[in-house]
Tab-separated table of C-alpha atoms in Angstrom:
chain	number	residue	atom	x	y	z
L	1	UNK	CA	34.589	96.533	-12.396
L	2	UNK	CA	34.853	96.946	-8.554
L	3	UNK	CA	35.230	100.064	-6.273
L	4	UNK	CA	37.925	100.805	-4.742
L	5	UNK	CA	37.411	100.914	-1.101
L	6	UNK	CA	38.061	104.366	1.130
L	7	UNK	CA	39.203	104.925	4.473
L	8	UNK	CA	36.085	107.102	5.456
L	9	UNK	CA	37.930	108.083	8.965
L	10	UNK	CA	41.153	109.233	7.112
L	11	UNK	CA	39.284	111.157	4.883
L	12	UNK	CA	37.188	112.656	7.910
L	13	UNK	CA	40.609	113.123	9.586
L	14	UNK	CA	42.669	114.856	6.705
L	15	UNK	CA	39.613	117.265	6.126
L	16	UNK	CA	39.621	118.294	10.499
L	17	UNK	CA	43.480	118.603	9.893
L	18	UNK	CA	42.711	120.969	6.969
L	19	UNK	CA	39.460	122.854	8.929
L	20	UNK	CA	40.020	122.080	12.533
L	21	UNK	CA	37.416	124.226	13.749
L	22	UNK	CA	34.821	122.456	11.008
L	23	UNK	CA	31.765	121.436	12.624
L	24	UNK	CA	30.563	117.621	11.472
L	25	UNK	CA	27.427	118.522	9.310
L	26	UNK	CA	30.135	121.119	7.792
L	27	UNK	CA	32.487	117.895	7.545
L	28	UNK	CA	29.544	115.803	6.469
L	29	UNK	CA	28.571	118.352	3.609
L	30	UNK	CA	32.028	119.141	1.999
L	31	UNK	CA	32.609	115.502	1.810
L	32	UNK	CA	29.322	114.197	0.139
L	33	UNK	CA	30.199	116.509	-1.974
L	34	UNK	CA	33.686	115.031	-3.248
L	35	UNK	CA	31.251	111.899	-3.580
L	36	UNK	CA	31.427	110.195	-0.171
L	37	UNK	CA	28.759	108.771	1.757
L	38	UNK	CA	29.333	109.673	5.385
L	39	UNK	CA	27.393	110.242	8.973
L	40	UNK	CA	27.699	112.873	11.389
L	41	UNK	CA	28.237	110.204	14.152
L	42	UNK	CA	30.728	109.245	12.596
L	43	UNK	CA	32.582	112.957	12.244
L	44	UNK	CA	31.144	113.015	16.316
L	45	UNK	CA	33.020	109.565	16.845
L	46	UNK	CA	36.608	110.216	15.425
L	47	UNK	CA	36.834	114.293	17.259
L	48	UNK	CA	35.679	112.753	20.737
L	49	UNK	CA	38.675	109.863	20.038
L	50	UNK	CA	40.968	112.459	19.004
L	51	UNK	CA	40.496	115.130	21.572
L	52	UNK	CA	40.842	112.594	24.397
L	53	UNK	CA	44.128	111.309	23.160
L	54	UNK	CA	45.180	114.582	23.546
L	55	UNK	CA	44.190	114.753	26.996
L	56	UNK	CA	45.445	111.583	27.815
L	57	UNK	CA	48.484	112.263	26.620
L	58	UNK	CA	48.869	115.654	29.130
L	59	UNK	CA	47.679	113.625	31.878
L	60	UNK	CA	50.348	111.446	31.356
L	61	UNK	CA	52.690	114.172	31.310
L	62	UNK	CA	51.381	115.503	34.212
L	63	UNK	CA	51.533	112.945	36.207
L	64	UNK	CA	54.730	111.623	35.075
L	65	UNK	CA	56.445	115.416	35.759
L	66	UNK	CA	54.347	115.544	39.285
L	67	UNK	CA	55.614	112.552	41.379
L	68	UNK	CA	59.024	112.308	40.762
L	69	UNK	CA	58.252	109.669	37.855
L	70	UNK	CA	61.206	109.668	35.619
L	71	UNK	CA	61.007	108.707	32.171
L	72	UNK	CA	63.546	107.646	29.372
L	73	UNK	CA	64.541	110.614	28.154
L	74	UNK	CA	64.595	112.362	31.903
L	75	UNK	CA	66.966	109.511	32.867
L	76	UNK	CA	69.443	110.159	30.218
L	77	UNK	CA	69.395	114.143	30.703
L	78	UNK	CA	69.486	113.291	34.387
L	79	UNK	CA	72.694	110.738	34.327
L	80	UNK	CA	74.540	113.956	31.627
L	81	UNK	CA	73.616	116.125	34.257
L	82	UNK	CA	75.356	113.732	37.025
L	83	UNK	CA	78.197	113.521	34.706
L	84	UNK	CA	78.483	117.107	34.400
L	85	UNK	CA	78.287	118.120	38.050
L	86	UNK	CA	81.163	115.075	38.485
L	87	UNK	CA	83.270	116.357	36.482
L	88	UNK	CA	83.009	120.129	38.556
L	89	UNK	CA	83.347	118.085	41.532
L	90	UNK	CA	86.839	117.110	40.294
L	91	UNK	CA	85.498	113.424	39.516
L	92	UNK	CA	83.104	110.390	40.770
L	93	UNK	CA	85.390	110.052	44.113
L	94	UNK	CA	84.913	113.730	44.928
L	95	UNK	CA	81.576	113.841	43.832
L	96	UNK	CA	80.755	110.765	46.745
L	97	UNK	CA	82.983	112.069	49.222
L	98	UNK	CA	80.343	115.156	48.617
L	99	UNK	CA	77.303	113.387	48.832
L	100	UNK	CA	78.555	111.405	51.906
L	101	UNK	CA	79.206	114.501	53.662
L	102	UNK	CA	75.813	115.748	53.041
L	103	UNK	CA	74.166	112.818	53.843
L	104	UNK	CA	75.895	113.363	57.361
């Protein structure tokens, strides 16, 4: 009869979402001991992939907030927003004939 095969890194990756602060021979240890052959590299590998998608993800953020970038769901709060101040203006034409006059 065969094995069935495991996803080592999702069972690495369900035990750091249960024990976040677990250290990899900790990892390692509870692990072999639910019958799975793994590495401490591998423990090492998956935490250094995981913390920098995290901090790829806030530079992205960063940057994105930081010059002027504008992304999808900006653009939509930013057109209600444009819709709202029209509509205190009195409507689009008022809301040009300010614009124009600041633009003066």
């Amino acid at each position: 009869m065969a094995k069935t095969k495991v996803n080592k890194s999702n069972l690495i990756r369900e035990h750091l979402k249960k024990n976040p602060g677990a250290k990899a021979n900790d990892v390692v240890a509870a692990l072999k001991d639910m019958g799975h052959n793994i590495t401490a590299n591998l423990v090492y590998f998956l935490k250094g992939k995981s913390s920098a998608k995290k901090a790829r993800k806030k530079r992205v953020v960063k940057a994105a907030s930081s010059n002027g970038h504008v992304s999808k769901s900006d653009a939509i709060t930013l057109i209600r927003d444009v819709r709202a101040l029209a509509e205190r203006a009195g409507g689009y034409d008022h809301l040009r004939e300010l614009v124009d006059a600041l633009s003066e």
